[in-house]
Short mmCIF file of C-alpha atoms in Angstrom, two decimals:
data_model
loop_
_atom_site.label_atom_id
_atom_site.label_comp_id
_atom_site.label_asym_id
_atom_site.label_seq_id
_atom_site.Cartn_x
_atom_site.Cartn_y
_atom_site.Cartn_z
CA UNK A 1 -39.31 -38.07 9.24
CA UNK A 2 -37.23 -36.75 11.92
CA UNK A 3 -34.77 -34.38 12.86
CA UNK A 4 -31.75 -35.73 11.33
CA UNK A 5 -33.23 -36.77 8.06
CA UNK A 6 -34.39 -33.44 7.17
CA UNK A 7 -31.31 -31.74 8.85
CA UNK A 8 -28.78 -31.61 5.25
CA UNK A 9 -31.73 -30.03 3.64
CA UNK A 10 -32.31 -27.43 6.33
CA UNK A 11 -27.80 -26.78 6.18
CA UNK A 12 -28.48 -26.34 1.81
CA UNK A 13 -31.23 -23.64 2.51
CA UNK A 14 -29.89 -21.69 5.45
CA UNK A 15 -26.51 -21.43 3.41
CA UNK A 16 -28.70 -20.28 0.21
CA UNK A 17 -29.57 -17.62 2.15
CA UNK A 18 -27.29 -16.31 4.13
CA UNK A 19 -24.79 -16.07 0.89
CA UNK A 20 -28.02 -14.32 -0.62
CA UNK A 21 -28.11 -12.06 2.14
CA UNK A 22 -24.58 -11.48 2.07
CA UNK A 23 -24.69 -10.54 -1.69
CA UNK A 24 -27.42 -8.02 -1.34
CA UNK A 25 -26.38 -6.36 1.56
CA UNK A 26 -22.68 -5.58 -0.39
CA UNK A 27 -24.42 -4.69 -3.11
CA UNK A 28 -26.34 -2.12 -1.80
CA UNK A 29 -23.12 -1.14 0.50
CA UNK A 30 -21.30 -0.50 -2.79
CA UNK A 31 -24.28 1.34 -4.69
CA UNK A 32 -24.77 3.80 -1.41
CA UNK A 33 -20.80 4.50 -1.71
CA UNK A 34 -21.02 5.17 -5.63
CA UNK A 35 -23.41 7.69 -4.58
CA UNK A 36 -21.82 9.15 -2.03
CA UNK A 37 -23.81 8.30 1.03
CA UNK A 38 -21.66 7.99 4.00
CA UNK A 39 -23.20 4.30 5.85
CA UNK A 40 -21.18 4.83 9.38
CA UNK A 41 -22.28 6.81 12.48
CA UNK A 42 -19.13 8.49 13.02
CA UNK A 43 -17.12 10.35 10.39
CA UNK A 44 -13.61 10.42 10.16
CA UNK A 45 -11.06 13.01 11.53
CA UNK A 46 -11.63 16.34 9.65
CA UNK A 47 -15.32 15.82 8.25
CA UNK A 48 -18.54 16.04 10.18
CA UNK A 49 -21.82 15.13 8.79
CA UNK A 50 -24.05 17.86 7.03
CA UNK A 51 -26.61 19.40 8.83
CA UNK A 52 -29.02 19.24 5.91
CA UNK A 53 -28.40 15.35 5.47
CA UNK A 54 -26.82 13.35 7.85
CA UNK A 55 -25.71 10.34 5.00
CA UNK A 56 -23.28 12.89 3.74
CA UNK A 57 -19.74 14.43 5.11
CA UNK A 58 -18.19 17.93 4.97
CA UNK A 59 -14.73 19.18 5.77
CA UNK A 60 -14.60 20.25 9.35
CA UNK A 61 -13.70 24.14 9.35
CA UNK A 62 -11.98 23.56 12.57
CA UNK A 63 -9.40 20.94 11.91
CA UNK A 64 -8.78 21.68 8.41
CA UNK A 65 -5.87 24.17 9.55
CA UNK A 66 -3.77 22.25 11.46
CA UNK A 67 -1.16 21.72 8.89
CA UNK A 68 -0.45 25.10 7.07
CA UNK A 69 0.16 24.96 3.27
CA UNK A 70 4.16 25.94 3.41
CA UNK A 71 4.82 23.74 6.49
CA UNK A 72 3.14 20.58 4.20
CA UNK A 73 5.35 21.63 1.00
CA UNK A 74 8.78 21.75 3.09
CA UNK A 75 7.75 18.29 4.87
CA UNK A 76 7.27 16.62 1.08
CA UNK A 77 10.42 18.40 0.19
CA UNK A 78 12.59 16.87 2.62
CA UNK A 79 10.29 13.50 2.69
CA UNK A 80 11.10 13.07 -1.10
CA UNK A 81 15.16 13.17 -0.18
CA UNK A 82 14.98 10.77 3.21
CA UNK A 83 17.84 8.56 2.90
CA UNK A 84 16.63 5.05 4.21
CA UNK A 85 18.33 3.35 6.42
CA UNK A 86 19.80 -0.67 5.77
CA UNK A 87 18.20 -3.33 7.98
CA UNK A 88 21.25 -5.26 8.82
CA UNK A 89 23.61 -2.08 9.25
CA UNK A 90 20.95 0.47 10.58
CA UNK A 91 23.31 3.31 8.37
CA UNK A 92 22.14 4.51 5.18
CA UNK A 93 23.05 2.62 2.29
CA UNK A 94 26.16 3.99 0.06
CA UNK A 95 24.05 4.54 -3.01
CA UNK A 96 20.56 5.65 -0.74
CA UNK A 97 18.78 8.53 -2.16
CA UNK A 98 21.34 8.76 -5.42
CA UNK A 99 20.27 5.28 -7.62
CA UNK A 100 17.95 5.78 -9.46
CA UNK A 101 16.14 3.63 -12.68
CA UNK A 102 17.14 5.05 -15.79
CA UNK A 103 13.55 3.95 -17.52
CA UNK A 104 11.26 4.97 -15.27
CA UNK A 105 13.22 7.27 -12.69
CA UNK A 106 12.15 5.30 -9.28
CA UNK A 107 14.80 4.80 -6.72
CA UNK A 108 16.76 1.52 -6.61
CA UNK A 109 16.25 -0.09 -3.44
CA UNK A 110 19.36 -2.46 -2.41
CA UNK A 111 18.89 -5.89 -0.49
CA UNK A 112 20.72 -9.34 0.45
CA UNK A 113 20.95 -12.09 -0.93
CA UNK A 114 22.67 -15.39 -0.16
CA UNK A 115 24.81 -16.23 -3.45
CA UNK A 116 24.31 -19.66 -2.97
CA UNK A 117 22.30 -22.20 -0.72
CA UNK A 118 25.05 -23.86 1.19
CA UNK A 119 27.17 -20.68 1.84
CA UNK A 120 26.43 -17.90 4.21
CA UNK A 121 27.95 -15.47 1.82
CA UNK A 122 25.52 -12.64 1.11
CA UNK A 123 26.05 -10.40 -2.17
CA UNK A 124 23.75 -6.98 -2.27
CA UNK A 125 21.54 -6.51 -5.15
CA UNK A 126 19.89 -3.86 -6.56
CA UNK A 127 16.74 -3.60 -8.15
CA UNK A 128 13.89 -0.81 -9.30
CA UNK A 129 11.11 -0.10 -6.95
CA UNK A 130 8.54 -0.14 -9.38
CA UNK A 131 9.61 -3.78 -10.86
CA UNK A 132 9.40 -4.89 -7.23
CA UNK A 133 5.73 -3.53 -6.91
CA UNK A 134 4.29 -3.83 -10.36
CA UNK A 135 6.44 -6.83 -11.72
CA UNK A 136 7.39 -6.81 -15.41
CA UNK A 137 4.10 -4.47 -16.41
CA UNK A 138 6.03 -1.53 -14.04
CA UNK A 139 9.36 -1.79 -15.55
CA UNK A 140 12.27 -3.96 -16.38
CA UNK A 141 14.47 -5.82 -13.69
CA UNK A 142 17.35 -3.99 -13.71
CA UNK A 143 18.98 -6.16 -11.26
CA UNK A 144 22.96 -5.11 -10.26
CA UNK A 145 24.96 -6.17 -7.34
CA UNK A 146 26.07 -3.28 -5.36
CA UNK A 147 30.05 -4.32 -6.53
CA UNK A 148 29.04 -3.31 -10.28
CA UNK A 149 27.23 -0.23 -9.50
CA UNK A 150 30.11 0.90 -7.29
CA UNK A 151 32.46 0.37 -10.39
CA UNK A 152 30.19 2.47 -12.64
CA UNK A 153 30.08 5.11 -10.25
CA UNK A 154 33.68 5.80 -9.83
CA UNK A 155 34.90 5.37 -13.42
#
């Protein structure tokens, strides 16, 4: 027998094991991270490893301050009420940081649309961030056109 008689065989057992490899190798990846055994030779920005056992991080003492507590609270304050801006306009939207779901509270987040496939006609719709993420198990549709919503608004 020669070379290229036996070589499909040799292909079926090298892939065996290098998908057996594979599997073990993430297994025990996952099962060190369960346990909380840090597997990479340098830690991340504001840990260091632990003098008692390398596998394992601790905060750094001197980065943890960079950020003071009040200076992080005022930052989330005005993060939380960021108007975004529109990506065809580059202004903030009219309803930006004031629509908001009445089921779940999230913002609505307005976008185009064409209104059909042969015009260039574009209507703006509305629709709850969380449907957008989660589908229907976040929350319902709610889909409005901007027209409606500016309606409701002012009557």
């Amino acid at each position: 027998m020669g070379y290229n008689e036996m070589a499909p065989f040799k292909n079926l057992f090298n892939d065996f094991y290098a998908r057996d490899i594979s599997k073990k190798i993430r297994s025990t990846m996952t099962a060190k991270a369960r346990v909380g055994i840090y597997h990479s030779t340098v830690p991340p920005f504001g840990y260091r490893k632990s003098p008692e056992d390398s596998r394992k991080l601790i905060p750094d003492a001197e980065t943890a301050p960079i950020v003071d507590l009040k200076l992080w609270e005022r930052v989330q304050e005005v993060n939380g009420k960021r108007r975004r801006m529109c990506k065809s306009t580059r202004k903030p939207g009219i309803f930006s940081g004031i629509a908001y779901c009445p089921d779940c509270g999230r913002r609505i987040s307005f976008f185009t649309e064409k209104t059909s496939k042969n015009s260039d006609k574009k209507t703006y719709f509305g629709s709850c961030l969380r449907y957008k993420a989660n589908g229907p198990d976040g929350c319902t549709p709610h889909r409005t056109t901007s027209r409606n919503r500016t309606c409701t608004i002012l009557f």
